mmCIF file of C-alpha atoms in Angstrom:
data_model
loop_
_atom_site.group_PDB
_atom_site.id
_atom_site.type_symbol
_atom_site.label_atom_id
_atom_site.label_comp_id
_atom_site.label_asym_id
_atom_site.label_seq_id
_atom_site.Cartn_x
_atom_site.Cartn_y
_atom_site.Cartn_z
ATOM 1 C CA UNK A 1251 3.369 17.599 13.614
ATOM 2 C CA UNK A 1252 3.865 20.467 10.526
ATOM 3 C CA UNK A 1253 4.226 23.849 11.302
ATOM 4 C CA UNK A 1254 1.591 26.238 11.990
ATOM 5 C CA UNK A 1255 1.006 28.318 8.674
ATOM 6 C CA UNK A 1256 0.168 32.128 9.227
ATOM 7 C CA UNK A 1257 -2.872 34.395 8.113
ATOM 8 C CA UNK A 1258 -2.142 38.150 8.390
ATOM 9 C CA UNK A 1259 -5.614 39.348 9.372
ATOM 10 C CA UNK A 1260 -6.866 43.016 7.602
ATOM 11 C CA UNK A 1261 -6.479 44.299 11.422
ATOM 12 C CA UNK A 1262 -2.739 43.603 11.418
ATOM 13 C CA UNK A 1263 -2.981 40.349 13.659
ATOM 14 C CA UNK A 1264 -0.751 37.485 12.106
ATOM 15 C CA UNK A 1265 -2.827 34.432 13.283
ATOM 16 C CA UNK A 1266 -0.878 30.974 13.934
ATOM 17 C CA UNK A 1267 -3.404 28.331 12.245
ATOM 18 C CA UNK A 1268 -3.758 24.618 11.064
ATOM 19 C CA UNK A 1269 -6.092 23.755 8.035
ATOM 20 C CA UNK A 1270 -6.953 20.363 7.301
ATOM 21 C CA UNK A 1271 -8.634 19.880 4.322
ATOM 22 C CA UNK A 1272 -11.566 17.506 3.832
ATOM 23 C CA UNK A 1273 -15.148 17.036 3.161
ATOM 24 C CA UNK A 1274 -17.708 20.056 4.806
ATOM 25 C CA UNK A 1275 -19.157 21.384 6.685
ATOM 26 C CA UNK A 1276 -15.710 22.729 8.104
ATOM 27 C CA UNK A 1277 -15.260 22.393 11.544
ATOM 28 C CA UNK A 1278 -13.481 24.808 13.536
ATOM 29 C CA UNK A 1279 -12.038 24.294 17.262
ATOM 30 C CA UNK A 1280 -12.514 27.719 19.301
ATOM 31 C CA UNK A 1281 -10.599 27.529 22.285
ATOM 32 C CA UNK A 1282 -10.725 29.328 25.544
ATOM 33 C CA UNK A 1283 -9.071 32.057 27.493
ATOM 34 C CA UNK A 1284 -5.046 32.176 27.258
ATOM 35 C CA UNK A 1285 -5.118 28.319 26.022
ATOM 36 C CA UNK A 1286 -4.419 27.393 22.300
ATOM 37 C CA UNK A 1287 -4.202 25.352 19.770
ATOM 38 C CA UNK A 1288 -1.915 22.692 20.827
ATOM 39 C CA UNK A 1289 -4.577 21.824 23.877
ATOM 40 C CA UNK A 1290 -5.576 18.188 23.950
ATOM 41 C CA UNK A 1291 -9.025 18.781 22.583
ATOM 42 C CA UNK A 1292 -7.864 20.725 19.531
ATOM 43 C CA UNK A 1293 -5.204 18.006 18.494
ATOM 44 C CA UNK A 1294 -7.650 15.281 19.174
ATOM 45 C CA UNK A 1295 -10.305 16.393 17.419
ATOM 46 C CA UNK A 1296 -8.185 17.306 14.256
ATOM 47 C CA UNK A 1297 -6.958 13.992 14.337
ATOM 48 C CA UNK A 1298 -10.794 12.601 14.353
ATOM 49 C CA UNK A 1299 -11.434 14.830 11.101
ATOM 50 C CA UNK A 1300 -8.219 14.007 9.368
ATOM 51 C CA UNK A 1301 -9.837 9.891 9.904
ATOM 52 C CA UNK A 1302 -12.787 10.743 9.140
ATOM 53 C CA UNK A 1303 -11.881 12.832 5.941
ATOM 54 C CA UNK A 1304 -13.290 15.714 7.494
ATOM 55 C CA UNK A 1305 -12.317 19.515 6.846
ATOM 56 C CA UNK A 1306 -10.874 21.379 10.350
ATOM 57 C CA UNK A 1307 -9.373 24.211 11.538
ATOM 58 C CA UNK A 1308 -7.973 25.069 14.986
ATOM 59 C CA UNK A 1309 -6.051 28.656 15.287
ATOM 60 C CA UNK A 1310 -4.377 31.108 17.891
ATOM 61 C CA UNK A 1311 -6.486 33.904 18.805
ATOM 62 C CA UNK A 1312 -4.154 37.080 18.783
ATOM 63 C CA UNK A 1313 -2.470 37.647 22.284
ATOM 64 C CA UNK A 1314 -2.489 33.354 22.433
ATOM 65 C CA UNK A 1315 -0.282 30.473 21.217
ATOM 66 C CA UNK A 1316 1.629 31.397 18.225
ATOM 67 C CA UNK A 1317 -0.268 34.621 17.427
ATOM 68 C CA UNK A 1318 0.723 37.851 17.602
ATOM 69 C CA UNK A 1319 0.556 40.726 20.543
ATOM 70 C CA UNK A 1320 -0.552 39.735 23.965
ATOM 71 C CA UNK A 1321 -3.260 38.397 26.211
ATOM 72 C CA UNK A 1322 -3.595 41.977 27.956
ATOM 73 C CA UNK A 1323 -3.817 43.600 25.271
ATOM 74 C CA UNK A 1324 -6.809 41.458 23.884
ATOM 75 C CA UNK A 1325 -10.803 41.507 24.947
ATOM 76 C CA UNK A 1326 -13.578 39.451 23.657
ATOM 77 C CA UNK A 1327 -14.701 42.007 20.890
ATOM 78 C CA UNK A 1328 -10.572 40.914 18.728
ATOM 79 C CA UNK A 1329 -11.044 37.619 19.449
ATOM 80 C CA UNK A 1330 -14.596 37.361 17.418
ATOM 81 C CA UNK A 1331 -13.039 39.696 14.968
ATOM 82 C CA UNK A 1332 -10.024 37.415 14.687
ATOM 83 C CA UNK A 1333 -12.689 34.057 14.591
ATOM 84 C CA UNK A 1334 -14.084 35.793 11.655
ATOM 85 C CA UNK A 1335 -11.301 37.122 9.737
ATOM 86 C CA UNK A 1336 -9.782 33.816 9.368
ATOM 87 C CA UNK A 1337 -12.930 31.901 8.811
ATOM 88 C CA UNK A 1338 -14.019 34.450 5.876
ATOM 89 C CA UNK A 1339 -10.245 34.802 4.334
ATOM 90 C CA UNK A 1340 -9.587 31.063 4.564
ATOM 91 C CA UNK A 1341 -12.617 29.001 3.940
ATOM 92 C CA UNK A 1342 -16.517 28.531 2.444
ATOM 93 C CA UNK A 1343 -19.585 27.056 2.765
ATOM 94 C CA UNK A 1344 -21.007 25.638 6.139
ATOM 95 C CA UNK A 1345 -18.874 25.943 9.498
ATOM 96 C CA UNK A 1346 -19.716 23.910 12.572
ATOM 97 C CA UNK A 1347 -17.761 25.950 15.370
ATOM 98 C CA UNK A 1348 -17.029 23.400 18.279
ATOM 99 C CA UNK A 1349 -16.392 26.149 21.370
ATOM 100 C CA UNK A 1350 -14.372 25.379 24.649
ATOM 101 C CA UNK A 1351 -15.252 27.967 28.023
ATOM 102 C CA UNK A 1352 -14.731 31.474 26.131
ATOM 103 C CA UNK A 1353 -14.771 29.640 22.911
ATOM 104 C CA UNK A 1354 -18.557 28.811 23.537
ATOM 105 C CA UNK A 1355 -19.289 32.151 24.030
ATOM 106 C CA UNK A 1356 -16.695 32.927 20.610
ATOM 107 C CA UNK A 1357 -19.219 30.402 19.103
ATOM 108 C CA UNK A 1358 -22.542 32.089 19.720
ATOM 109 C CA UNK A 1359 -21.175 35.676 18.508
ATOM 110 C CA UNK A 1360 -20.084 33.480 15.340
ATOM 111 C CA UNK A 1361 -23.640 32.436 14.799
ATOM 112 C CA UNK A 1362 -24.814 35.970 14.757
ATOM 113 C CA UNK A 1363 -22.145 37.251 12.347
ATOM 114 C CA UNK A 1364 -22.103 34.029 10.089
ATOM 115 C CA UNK A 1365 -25.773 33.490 10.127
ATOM 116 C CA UNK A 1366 -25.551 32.006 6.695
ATOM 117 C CA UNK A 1367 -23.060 29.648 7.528
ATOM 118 C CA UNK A 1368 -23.208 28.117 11.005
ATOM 119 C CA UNK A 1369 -25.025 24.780 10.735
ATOM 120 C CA UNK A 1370 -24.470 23.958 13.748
ATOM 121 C CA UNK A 1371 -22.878 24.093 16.956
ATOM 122 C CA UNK A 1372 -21.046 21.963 20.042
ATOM 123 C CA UNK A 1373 -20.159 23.786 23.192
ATOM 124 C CA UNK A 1374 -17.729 22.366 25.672
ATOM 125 C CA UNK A 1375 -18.254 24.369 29.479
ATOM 126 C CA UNK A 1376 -19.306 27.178 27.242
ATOM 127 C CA UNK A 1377 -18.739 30.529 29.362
ATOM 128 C CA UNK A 1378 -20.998 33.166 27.775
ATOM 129 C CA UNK A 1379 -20.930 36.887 29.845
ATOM 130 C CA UNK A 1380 -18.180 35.431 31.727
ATOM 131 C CA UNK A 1381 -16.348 38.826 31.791
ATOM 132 C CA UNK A 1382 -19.952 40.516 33.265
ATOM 133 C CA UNK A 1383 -21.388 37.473 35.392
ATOM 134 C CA UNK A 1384 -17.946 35.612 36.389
ATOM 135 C CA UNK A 1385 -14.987 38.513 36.783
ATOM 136 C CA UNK A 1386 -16.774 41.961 37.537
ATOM 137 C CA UNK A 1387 -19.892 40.417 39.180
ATOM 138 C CA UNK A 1388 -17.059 38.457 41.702
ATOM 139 C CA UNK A 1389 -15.033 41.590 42.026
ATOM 140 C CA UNK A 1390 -14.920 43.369 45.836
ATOM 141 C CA UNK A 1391 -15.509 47.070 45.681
ATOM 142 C CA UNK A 1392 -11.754 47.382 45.859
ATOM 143 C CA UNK A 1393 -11.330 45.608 43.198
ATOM 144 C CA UNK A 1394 -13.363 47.261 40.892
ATOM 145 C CA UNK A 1395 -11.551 50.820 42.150
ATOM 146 C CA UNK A 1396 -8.508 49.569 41.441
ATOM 147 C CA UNK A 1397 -9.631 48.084 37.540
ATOM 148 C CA UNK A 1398 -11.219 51.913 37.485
ATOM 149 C CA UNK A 1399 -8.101 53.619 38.049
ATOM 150 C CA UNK A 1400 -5.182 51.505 37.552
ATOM 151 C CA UNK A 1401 -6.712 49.356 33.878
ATOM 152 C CA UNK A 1402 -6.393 45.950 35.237
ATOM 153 C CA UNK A 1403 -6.118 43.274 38.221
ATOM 154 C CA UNK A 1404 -4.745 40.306 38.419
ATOM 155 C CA UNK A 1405 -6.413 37.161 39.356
ATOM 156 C CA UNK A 1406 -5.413 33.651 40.331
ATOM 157 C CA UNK A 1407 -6.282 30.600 38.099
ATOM 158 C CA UNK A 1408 -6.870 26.769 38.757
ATOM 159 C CA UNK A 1409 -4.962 25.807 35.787
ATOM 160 C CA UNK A 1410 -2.400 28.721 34.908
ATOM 161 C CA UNK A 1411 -0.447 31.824 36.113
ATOM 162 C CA UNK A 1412 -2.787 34.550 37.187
ATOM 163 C CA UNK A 1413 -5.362 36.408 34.615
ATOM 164 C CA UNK A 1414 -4.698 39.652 33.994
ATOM 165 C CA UNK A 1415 -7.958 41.193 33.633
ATOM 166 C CA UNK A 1416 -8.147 45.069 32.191
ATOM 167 C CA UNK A 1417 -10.617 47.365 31.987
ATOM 168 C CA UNK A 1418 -11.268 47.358 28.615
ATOM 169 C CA UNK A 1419 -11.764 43.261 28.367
ATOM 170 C CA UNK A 1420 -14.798 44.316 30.986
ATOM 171 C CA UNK A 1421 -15.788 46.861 29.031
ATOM 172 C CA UNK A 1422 -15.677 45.462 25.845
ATOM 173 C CA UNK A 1423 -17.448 42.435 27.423
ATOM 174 C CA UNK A 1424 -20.306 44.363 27.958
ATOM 175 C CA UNK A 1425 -20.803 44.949 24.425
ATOM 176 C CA UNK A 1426 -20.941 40.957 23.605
ATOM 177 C CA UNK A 1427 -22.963 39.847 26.130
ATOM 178 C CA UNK A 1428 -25.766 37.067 24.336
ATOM 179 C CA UNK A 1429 -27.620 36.168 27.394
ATOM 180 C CA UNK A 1430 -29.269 39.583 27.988
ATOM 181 C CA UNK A 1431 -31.532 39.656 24.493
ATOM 182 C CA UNK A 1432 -33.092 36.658 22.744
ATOM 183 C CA UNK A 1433 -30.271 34.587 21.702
ATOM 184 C CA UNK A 1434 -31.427 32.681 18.034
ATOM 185 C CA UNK A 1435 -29.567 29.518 17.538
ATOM 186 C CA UNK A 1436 -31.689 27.982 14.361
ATOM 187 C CA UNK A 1437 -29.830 24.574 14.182
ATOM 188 C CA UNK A 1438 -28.966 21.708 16.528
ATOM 189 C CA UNK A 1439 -26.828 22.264 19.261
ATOM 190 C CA UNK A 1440 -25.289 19.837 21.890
ATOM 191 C CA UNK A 1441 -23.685 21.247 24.907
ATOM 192 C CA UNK A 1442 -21.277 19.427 27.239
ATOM 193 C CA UNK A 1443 -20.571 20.210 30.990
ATOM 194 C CA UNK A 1444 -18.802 18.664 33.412
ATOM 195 C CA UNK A 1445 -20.746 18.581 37.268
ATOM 196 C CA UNK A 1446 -17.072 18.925 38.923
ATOM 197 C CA UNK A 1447 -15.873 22.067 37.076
ATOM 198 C CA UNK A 1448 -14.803 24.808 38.685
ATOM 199 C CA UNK A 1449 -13.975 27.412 35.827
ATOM 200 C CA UNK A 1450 -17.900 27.683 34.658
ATOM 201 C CA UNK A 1451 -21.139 26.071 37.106
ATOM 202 C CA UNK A 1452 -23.800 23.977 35.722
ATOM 203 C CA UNK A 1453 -25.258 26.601 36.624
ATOM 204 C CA UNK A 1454 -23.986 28.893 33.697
ATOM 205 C CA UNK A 1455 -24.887 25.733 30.720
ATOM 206 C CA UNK A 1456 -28.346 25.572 32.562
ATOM 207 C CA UNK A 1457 -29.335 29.516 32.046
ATOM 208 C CA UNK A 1458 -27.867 29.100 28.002
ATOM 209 C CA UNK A 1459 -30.282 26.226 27.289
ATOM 210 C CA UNK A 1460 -33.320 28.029 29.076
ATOM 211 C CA UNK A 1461 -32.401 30.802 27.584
ATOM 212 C CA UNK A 1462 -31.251 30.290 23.636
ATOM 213 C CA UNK A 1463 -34.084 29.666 21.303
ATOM 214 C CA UNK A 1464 -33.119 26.519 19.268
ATOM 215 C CA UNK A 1465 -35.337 23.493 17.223
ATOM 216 C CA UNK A 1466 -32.931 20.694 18.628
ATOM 217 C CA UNK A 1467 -30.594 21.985 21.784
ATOM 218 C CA UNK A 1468 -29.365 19.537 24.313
ATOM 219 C CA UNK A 1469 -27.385 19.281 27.433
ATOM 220 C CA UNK A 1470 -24.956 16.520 28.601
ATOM 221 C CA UNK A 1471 -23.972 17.116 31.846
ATOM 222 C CA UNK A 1472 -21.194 14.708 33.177
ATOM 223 C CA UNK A 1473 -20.416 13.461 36.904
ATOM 224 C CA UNK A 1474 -16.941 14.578 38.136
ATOM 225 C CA UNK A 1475 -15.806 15.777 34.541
ATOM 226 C CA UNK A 1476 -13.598 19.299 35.561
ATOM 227 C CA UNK A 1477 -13.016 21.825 32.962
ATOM 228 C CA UNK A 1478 -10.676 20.557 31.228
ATOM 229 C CA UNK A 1479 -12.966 17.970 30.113
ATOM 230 C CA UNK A 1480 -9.773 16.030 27.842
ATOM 231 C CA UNK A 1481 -9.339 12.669 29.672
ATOM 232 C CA UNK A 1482 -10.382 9.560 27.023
ATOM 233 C CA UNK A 1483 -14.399 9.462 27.981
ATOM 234 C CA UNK A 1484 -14.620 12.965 27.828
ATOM 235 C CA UNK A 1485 -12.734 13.222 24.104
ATOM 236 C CA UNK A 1486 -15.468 10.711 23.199
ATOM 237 C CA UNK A 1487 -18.404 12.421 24.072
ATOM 238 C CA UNK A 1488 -16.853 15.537 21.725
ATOM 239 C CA UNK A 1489 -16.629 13.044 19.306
ATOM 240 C CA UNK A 1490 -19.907 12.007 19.340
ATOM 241 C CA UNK A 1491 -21.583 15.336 19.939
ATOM 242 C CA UNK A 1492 -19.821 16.747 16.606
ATOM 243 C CA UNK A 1493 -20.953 13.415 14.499
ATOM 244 C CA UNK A 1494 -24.574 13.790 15.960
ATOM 245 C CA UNK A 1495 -24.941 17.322 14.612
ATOM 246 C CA UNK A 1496 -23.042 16.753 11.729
ATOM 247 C CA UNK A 1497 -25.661 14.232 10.707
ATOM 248 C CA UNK A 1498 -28.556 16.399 11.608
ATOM 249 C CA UNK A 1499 -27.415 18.884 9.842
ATOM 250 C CA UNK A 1500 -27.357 16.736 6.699
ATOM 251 C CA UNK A 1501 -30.582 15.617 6.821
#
């Protein structure tokens, strides 16, 4: 595996990336919150582009991977700023963002900035509003005090150390939220969900599709699939999502 190269954003993050170039429309992995972009969706699905002569990019969000700062320091507001920085400084024409848990909801603010260049769109356990309807909605009255006074909490994951969650990722949050206001998504888009997971419900995929407006918008949801959604049957049904709208976006 080569190196990550860098990309010095104009906000002063340096973002760890890999670029593989190919045929468009470009497809970029967004990942979720505090993983990056050595998980085992990234790599596999950069290794289905680089066989199928397809252009792909997977980076580090700032405060993840390779990237610089930290995860506390970060909310959802630098992360779409980062998404976009790299995408405009680094590449053209047509982007199909494929968007793990927060990276769904990185994604859908991506169609809204890059309207002209979003084709299309796969969403793995997308987590849209997560920070309003997951953390602060979950959040005892104690907890919220204590995020009030003292900037952050910390709480317990299934699949890492603790979050730590501060005040202004919640308040930030509320400034990104795409389920509140009609939510445009004017090309195909194929979500995936798995029934077992316990990072984002069915629940959560279920309110997107009633709620985005979209000509073609579909949701797989998968029997005993977890979050993680990486095991070989799983990495297939990415695969196959990503060639169906690639196609239907070319024709």
């Amino acid at each position: 595996m080569s190196d990550p190269k860098h990309f010095d954003s104009p906000r002063g993050r340096r973002l760890a990336y890999h670029l593989t170039p190919g045929a468009g429309p470009l497809i970029v992995f967004l990942g979720g919150l505090k993983s990056d972009m050595e998980g085992t969706k990234a790599v596999h699905l950069e290794a289905w582009a680089r066989q199928s002569g397809r252009a792909f990019l997977r980076f580090d969000y700032s405060g993840h991977g390779l990237s610089s700062g930290t995860f506390e320091e970060g909310c959802i507001g630098d992360w779409s700023e980062d998404t976009f920085d790299i995408l405009n400084a680094l590449t053209t024409g047509p982007v199909l963002p494929v968007g793990s848990s927060m990276g769904g909801w990185q994604a859908l603010l991506l169609s809204r900035r890059m309207a002209d260049r979003v084709i299309g769109m796969v969403t793995i356990a997308a987590a849209p509003d997560f920070t309003e309807d997951g953390y602060w909605a979950s959040f005892s009255e104690t907890q919220k005090a204590q995020i009030e006074t003292e900037g952050q909490i910390e709480i317990p994951s299934d699949y890492m150390e603790p979050y730590i969650i501060t005040r202004r990722m919640i308040e930030d949050g509320r400034d990104k939220l795409v389920l509140r206001k009609p939510l445009f998504l004017d090309f195909p888009v194929r979500c995936l969900q798995g029934t077992a997971d316990t990072a984002v419900s069915t629940q959560t995929a279920i309110r997107l599709l009633e709620h985005a407006q979209s000509p073609d918008m579909r949701l797989l949801l998968v029997k005993d699939a977890d979050h993680r959604f990486s095991d070989g049957p799983c990495l297939g049904l990415i695969d196959a999502a990503v060639e169906e709208v690639l196609a239907l976006a070319a024709s």
